[in-house]
mmCIF file of the C-alpha atoms, coordinates in Angstrom:
data_MODEL
# 
_entry.id   MODEL 
# 
loop_
_atom_site.group_PDB 
_atom_site.id 
_atom_site.type_symbol 
_atom_site.label_atom_id 
_atom_site.label_alt_id 
_atom_site.label_comp_id 
_atom_site.label_asym_id 
_atom_site.label_entity_id 
_atom_site.label_seq_id 
_atom_site.pdbx_PDB_ins_code 
_atom_site.Cartn_x 
_atom_site.Cartn_y 
_atom_site.Cartn_z 
_atom_site.occupancy 
_atom_site.B_iso_or_equiv 
_atom_site.pdbx_formal_charge 
_atom_site.auth_seq_id 
_atom_site.auth_comp_id 
_atom_site.auth_asym_id 
_atom_site.auth_atom_id 
_atom_site.pdbx_PDB_model_num 
ATOM 1   C CA . UNK A 1 1   ? -221.128 -58.844 83.898 1.00 0.00 ? 1   UNK A CA 1 
ATOM 2   C CA . UNK A 1 2   ? -220.280 -56.834 80.343 1.00 0.00 ? 2   UNK A CA 1 
ATOM 3   C CA . UNK A 1 3   ? -218.770 -53.735 81.449 1.00 0.00 ? 3   UNK A CA 1 
ATOM 4   C CA . UNK A 1 4   ? -221.573 -51.408 80.628 1.00 0.00 ? 4   UNK A CA 1 
ATOM 5   C CA . UNK A 1 5   ? -223.939 -52.845 83.414 1.00 0.00 ? 5   UNK A CA 1 
ATOM 6   C CA . UNK A 1 6   ? -221.164 -52.475 85.630 1.00 0.00 ? 6   UNK A CA 1 
ATOM 7   C CA . UNK A 1 7   ? -220.665 -49.251 85.066 1.00 0.00 ? 7   UNK A CA 1 
ATOM 8   C CA . UNK A 1 8   ? -224.244 -48.975 85.666 1.00 0.00 ? 8   UNK A CA 1 
ATOM 9   C CA . UNK A 1 9   ? -224.739 -50.525 89.010 1.00 0.00 ? 9   UNK A CA 1 
ATOM 10  C CA . UNK A 1 10  ? -221.683 -49.082 90.358 1.00 0.00 ? 10  UNK A CA 1 
ATOM 11  C CA . UNK A 1 11  ? -222.961 -45.324 89.578 1.00 0.00 ? 11  UNK A CA 1 
ATOM 12  C CA . UNK A 1 12  ? -225.976 -46.244 91.317 1.00 0.00 ? 12  UNK A CA 1 
ATOM 13  C CA . UNK A 1 13  ? -224.631 -48.299 94.723 1.00 0.00 ? 13  UNK A CA 1 
ATOM 14  C CA . UNK A 1 14  ? -222.507 -44.028 95.030 1.00 0.00 ? 14  UNK A CA 1 
ATOM 15  C CA . UNK A 1 15  ? -225.338 -42.994 94.036 1.00 0.00 ? 15  UNK A CA 1 
ATOM 16  C CA . UNK A 1 16  ? -224.827 -40.682 91.101 1.00 0.00 ? 16  UNK A CA 1 
ATOM 17  C CA . UNK A 1 17  ? -226.051 -39.461 88.837 1.00 0.00 ? 17  UNK A CA 1 
ATOM 18  C CA . UNK A 1 18  ? -224.560 -39.689 85.176 1.00 0.00 ? 18  UNK A CA 1 
ATOM 19  C CA . UNK A 1 19  ? -224.012 -36.057 85.332 1.00 0.00 ? 19  UNK A CA 1 
ATOM 20  C CA . UNK A 1 20  ? -222.048 -35.856 87.878 1.00 0.00 ? 20  UNK A CA 1 
ATOM 21  C CA . UNK A 1 21  ? -219.918 -38.737 87.009 1.00 0.00 ? 21  UNK A CA 1 
ATOM 22  C CA . UNK A 1 22  ? -219.737 -37.002 83.434 1.00 0.00 ? 22  UNK A CA 1 
ATOM 23  C CA . UNK A 1 23  ? -219.218 -33.684 85.071 1.00 0.00 ? 23  UNK A CA 1 
ATOM 24  C CA . UNK A 1 24  ? -216.284 -35.769 87.264 1.00 0.00 ? 24  UNK A CA 1 
ATOM 25  C CA . UNK A 1 25  ? -214.925 -37.200 84.433 1.00 0.00 ? 25  UNK A CA 1 
ATOM 26  C CA . UNK A 1 26  ? -214.818 -33.937 82.009 1.00 0.00 ? 26  UNK A CA 1 
ATOM 27  C CA . UNK A 1 27  ? -217.006 -36.155 79.358 1.00 0.00 ? 27  UNK A CA 1 
ATOM 28  C CA . UNK A 1 28  ? -221.027 -35.592 78.176 1.00 0.00 ? 28  UNK A CA 1 
ATOM 29  C CA . UNK A 1 29  ? -223.912 -37.431 80.105 1.00 0.00 ? 29  UNK A CA 1 
ATOM 30  C CA . UNK A 1 30  ? -224.175 -39.091 76.248 1.00 0.00 ? 30  UNK A CA 1 
ATOM 31  C CA . UNK A 1 31  ? -220.862 -40.201 76.585 1.00 0.00 ? 31  UNK A CA 1 
ATOM 32  C CA . UNK A 1 32  ? -221.805 -41.835 79.930 1.00 0.00 ? 32  UNK A CA 1 
ATOM 33  C CA . UNK A 1 33  ? -225.238 -42.828 79.216 1.00 0.00 ? 33  UNK A CA 1 
ATOM 34  C CA . UNK A 1 34  ? -223.239 -44.655 76.065 1.00 0.00 ? 34  UNK A CA 1 
ATOM 35  C CA . UNK A 1 35  ? -220.733 -46.573 78.214 1.00 0.00 ? 35  UNK A CA 1 
ATOM 36  C CA . UNK A 1 36  ? -223.770 -47.990 80.300 1.00 0.00 ? 36  UNK A CA 1 
ATOM 37  C CA . UNK A 1 37  ? -225.111 -49.352 77.561 1.00 0.00 ? 37  UNK A CA 1 
ATOM 38  C CA . UNK A 1 38  ? -222.438 -50.833 75.783 1.00 0.00 ? 38  UNK A CA 1 
ATOM 39  C CA . UNK A 1 39  ? -222.373 -48.662 72.772 1.00 0.00 ? 39  UNK A CA 1 
ATOM 40  C CA . UNK A 1 40  ? -218.654 -47.759 73.424 1.00 0.00 ? 40  UNK A CA 1 
ATOM 41  C CA . UNK A 1 41  ? -216.444 -48.417 75.625 1.00 0.00 ? 41  UNK A CA 1 
ATOM 42  C CA . UNK A 1 42  ? -213.977 -45.923 77.790 1.00 0.00 ? 42  UNK A CA 1 
ATOM 43  C CA . UNK A 1 43  ? -210.396 -45.783 77.538 1.00 0.00 ? 43  UNK A CA 1 
ATOM 44  C CA . UNK A 1 44  ? -208.304 -46.407 79.567 1.00 0.00 ? 44  UNK A CA 1 
ATOM 45  C CA . UNK A 1 45  ? -207.475 -43.134 81.529 1.00 0.00 ? 45  UNK A CA 1 
ATOM 46  C CA . UNK A 1 46  ? -211.169 -42.535 82.096 1.00 0.00 ? 46  UNK A CA 1 
ATOM 47  C CA . UNK A 1 47  ? -211.018 -46.574 83.336 1.00 0.00 ? 47  UNK A CA 1 
ATOM 48  C CA . UNK A 1 48  ? -208.790 -45.731 86.095 1.00 0.00 ? 48  UNK A CA 1 
ATOM 49  C CA . UNK A 1 49  ? -210.452 -42.372 86.982 1.00 0.00 ? 49  UNK A CA 1 
ATOM 50  C CA . UNK A 1 50  ? -214.218 -44.415 87.409 1.00 0.00 ? 50  UNK A CA 1 
ATOM 51  C CA . UNK A 1 51  ? -212.565 -47.278 89.302 1.00 0.00 ? 51  UNK A CA 1 
ATOM 52  C CA . UNK A 1 52  ? -211.361 -44.352 91.803 1.00 0.00 ? 52  UNK A CA 1 
ATOM 53  C CA . UNK A 1 53  ? -214.810 -42.566 92.000 1.00 0.00 ? 53  UNK A CA 1 
ATOM 54  C CA . UNK A 1 54  ? -216.274 -45.925 92.629 1.00 0.00 ? 54  UNK A CA 1 
ATOM 55  C CA . UNK A 1 55  ? -213.983 -46.954 94.900 1.00 0.00 ? 55  UNK A CA 1 
ATOM 56  C CA . UNK A 1 56  ? -212.930 -49.872 93.134 1.00 0.00 ? 56  UNK A CA 1 
ATOM 57  C CA . UNK A 1 57  ? -209.633 -51.184 91.835 1.00 0.00 ? 57  UNK A CA 1 
ATOM 58  C CA . UNK A 1 58  ? -209.283 -51.620 88.379 1.00 0.00 ? 58  UNK A CA 1 
ATOM 59  C CA . UNK A 1 59  ? -209.764 -55.106 88.088 1.00 0.00 ? 59  UNK A CA 1 
ATOM 60  C CA . UNK A 1 60  ? -212.870 -55.189 90.089 1.00 0.00 ? 60  UNK A CA 1 
ATOM 61  C CA . UNK A 1 61  ? -213.823 -52.693 87.388 1.00 0.00 ? 61  UNK A CA 1 
ATOM 62  C CA . UNK A 1 62  ? -213.259 -54.358 84.172 1.00 0.00 ? 62  UNK A CA 1 
ATOM 63  C CA . UNK A 1 63  ? -213.278 -57.900 85.796 1.00 0.00 ? 63  UNK A CA 1 
ATOM 64  C CA . UNK A 1 64  ? -215.652 -60.763 83.239 1.00 0.00 ? 64  UNK A CA 1 
ATOM 65  C CA . UNK A 1 65  ? -215.873 -58.224 80.424 1.00 0.00 ? 65  UNK A CA 1 
ATOM 66  C CA . UNK A 1 66  ? -213.477 -60.004 78.225 1.00 0.00 ? 66  UNK A CA 1 
ATOM 67  C CA . UNK A 1 67  ? -214.744 -57.750 75.031 1.00 0.00 ? 67  UNK A CA 1 
ATOM 68  C CA . UNK A 1 68  ? -213.757 -54.822 77.269 1.00 0.00 ? 68  UNK A CA 1 
ATOM 69  C CA . UNK A 1 69  ? -209.819 -56.060 78.588 1.00 0.00 ? 69  UNK A CA 1 
ATOM 70  C CA . UNK A 1 70  ? -209.180 -56.759 74.291 1.00 0.00 ? 70  UNK A CA 1 
ATOM 71  C CA . UNK A 1 71  ? -210.702 -53.019 73.189 1.00 0.00 ? 71  UNK A CA 1 
ATOM 72  C CA . UNK A 1 72  ? -208.091 -51.455 75.398 1.00 0.00 ? 72  UNK A CA 1 
ATOM 73  C CA . UNK A 1 73  ? -205.518 -53.619 75.051 1.00 0.00 ? 73  UNK A CA 1 
ATOM 74  C CA . UNK A 1 74  ? -206.024 -53.119 70.905 1.00 0.00 ? 74  UNK A CA 1 
ATOM 75  C CA . UNK A 1 75  ? -206.742 -48.606 71.920 1.00 0.00 ? 75  UNK A CA 1 
ATOM 76  C CA . UNK A 1 76  ? -203.032 -48.873 74.194 1.00 0.00 ? 76  UNK A CA 1 
ATOM 77  C CA . UNK A 1 77  ? -201.540 -51.131 70.970 1.00 0.00 ? 77  UNK A CA 1 
ATOM 78  C CA . UNK A 1 78  ? -202.532 -48.492 68.431 1.00 0.00 ? 78  UNK A CA 1 
ATOM 79  C CA . UNK A 1 79  ? -200.908 -45.357 70.580 1.00 0.00 ? 79  UNK A CA 1 
ATOM 80  C CA . UNK A 1 80  ? -197.796 -46.981 70.643 1.00 0.00 ? 80  UNK A CA 1 
ATOM 81  C CA . UNK A 1 81  ? -198.042 -48.099 67.055 1.00 0.00 ? 81  UNK A CA 1 
ATOM 82  C CA . UNK A 1 82  ? -199.103 -44.291 66.450 1.00 0.00 ? 82  UNK A CA 1 
ATOM 83  C CA . UNK A 1 83  ? -195.980 -42.865 68.372 1.00 0.00 ? 83  UNK A CA 1 
ATOM 84  C CA . UNK A 1 84  ? -193.683 -45.330 66.861 1.00 0.00 ? 84  UNK A CA 1 
ATOM 85  C CA . UNK A 1 85  ? -194.952 -43.623 63.477 1.00 0.00 ? 85  UNK A CA 1 
ATOM 86  C CA . UNK A 1 86  ? -194.658 -40.349 64.115 1.00 0.00 ? 86  UNK A CA 1 
ATOM 87  C CA . UNK A 1 87  ? -190.948 -40.950 65.309 1.00 0.00 ? 87  UNK A CA 1 
ATOM 88  C CA . UNK A 1 88  ? -190.056 -42.144 62.083 1.00 0.00 ? 88  UNK A CA 1 
ATOM 89  C CA . UNK A 1 89  ? -191.782 -39.916 60.032 1.00 0.00 ? 89  UNK A CA 1 
ATOM 90  C CA . UNK A 1 90  ? -190.216 -36.818 62.037 1.00 0.00 ? 90  UNK A CA 1 
ATOM 91  C CA . UNK A 1 91  ? -186.707 -38.684 62.126 1.00 0.00 ? 91  UNK A CA 1 
ATOM 92  C CA . UNK A 1 92  ? -187.722 -38.283 57.774 1.00 0.00 ? 92  UNK A CA 1 
ATOM 93  C CA . UNK A 1 93  ? -187.649 -35.327 58.124 1.00 0.00 ? 93  UNK A CA 1 
ATOM 94  C CA . UNK A 1 94  ? -184.330 -34.507 59.452 1.00 0.00 ? 94  UNK A CA 1 
ATOM 95  C CA . UNK A 1 95  ? -183.399 -36.691 57.397 1.00 0.00 ? 95  UNK A CA 1 
ATOM 96  C CA . UNK A 1 96  ? -184.599 -34.951 54.045 1.00 0.00 ? 96  UNK A CA 1 
ATOM 97  C CA . UNK A 1 97  ? -183.345 -31.319 55.812 1.00 0.00 ? 97  UNK A CA 1 
ATOM 98  C CA . UNK A 1 98  ? -180.037 -32.852 56.143 1.00 0.00 ? 98  UNK A CA 1 
ATOM 99  C CA . UNK A 1 99  ? -180.531 -34.228 52.561 1.00 0.00 ? 99  UNK A CA 1 
ATOM 100 C CA . UNK A 1 100 ? -180.673 -30.882 51.397 1.00 0.00 ? 100 UNK A CA 1 
ATOM 101 C CA . UNK A 1 101 ? -177.596 -29.005 53.102 1.00 0.00 ? 101 UNK A CA 1 
ATOM 102 C CA . UNK A 1 102 ? -175.445 -31.897 52.776 1.00 0.00 ? 102 UNK A CA 1 
ATOM 103 C CA . UNK A 1 103 ? -172.563 -30.460 50.537 1.00 0.00 ? 103 UNK A CA 1 
ATOM 104 C CA . UNK A 1 104 ? -169.874 -33.599 51.208 1.00 0.00 ? 104 UNK A CA 1 
ATOM 105 C CA . UNK A 1 105 ? -170.909 -36.387 48.499 1.00 0.00 ? 105 UNK A CA 1 
ATOM 106 C CA . UNK A 1 106 ? -170.504 -38.958 51.714 1.00 0.00 ? 106 UNK A CA 1 
ATOM 107 C CA . UNK A 1 107 ? -171.996 -37.866 53.830 1.00 0.00 ? 107 UNK A CA 1 
ATOM 108 C CA . UNK A 1 108 ? -174.752 -37.790 51.814 1.00 0.00 ? 108 UNK A CA 1 
ATOM 109 C CA . UNK A 1 109 ? -174.717 -41.334 50.410 1.00 0.00 ? 109 UNK A CA 1 
ATOM 110 C CA . UNK A 1 110 ? -175.014 -41.803 54.799 1.00 0.00 ? 110 UNK A CA 1 
ATOM 111 C CA . UNK A 1 111 ? -178.033 -39.943 54.934 1.00 0.00 ? 111 UNK A CA 1 
ATOM 112 C CA . UNK A 1 112 ? -179.807 -41.591 52.036 1.00 0.00 ? 112 UNK A CA 1 
ATOM 113 C CA . UNK A 1 113 ? -179.150 -45.171 53.563 1.00 0.00 ? 113 UNK A CA 1 
ATOM 114 C CA . UNK A 1 114 ? -180.402 -43.912 56.352 1.00 0.00 ? 114 UNK A CA 1 
ATOM 115 C CA . UNK A 1 115 ? -183.174 -42.423 54.764 1.00 0.00 ? 115 UNK A CA 1 
ATOM 116 C CA . UNK A 1 116 ? -184.093 -45.916 52.880 1.00 0.00 ? 116 UNK A CA 1 
ATOM 117 C CA . UNK A 1 117 ? -183.834 -47.678 56.079 1.00 0.00 ? 117 UNK A CA 1 
ATOM 118 C CA . UNK A 1 118 ? -186.696 -45.221 57.841 1.00 0.00 ? 118 UNK A CA 1 
ATOM 119 C CA . UNK A 1 119 ? -189.066 -45.758 55.115 1.00 0.00 ? 119 UNK A CA 1 
ATOM 120 C CA . UNK A 1 120 ? -188.105 -49.668 55.786 1.00 0.00 ? 120 UNK A CA 1 
ATOM 121 C CA . UNK A 1 121 ? -188.823 -49.738 59.072 1.00 0.00 ? 121 UNK A CA 1 
ATOM 122 C CA . UNK A 1 122 ? -191.975 -47.703 58.630 1.00 0.00 ? 122 UNK A CA 1 
ATOM 123 C CA . UNK A 1 123 ? -193.457 -49.757 55.790 1.00 0.00 ? 123 UNK A CA 1 
ATOM 124 C CA . UNK A 1 124 ? -193.035 -52.641 58.172 1.00 0.00 ? 124 UNK A CA 1 
ATOM 125 C CA . UNK A 1 125 ? -194.365 -51.412 61.283 1.00 0.00 ? 125 UNK A CA 1 
ATOM 126 C CA . UNK A 1 126 ? -197.660 -49.930 58.588 1.00 0.00 ? 126 UNK A CA 1 
ATOM 127 C CA . UNK A 1 127 ? -198.064 -53.917 58.129 1.00 0.00 ? 127 UNK A CA 1 
ATOM 128 C CA . UNK A 1 128 ? -197.652 -55.228 61.240 1.00 0.00 ? 128 UNK A CA 1 
ATOM 129 C CA . UNK A 1 129 ? -200.337 -52.752 62.373 1.00 0.00 ? 129 UNK A CA 1 
ATOM 130 C CA . UNK A 1 130 ? -202.749 -53.470 60.017 1.00 0.00 ? 130 UNK A CA 1 
# 
């Protein structure tokens, strides 16, 4: 059974309307409809809240829909990668500011080396994502 059918079945078993579920999850009724018709998928946080609302374990809710599981894994990986990219960009900013205010030559060399290493790391990370 695909996740959309499962979500609709569970909602109906709990005798809840799409509006009630939407209000509980703080999303629109249209979003619930899209999930139930497999036009889009809920994120992992909302899957957990849906499982709680429908009094199921997350495994029971997601079992059988491999596309949904794969989508959740990909989304989680993208979030982790995005955080790493943000950290790398912040570190680059700190290094550039350090370079601007450095008066000693050898500190400037150290900061340039760190900046280049960080740029290489970000480049590899972006290639890994693509």
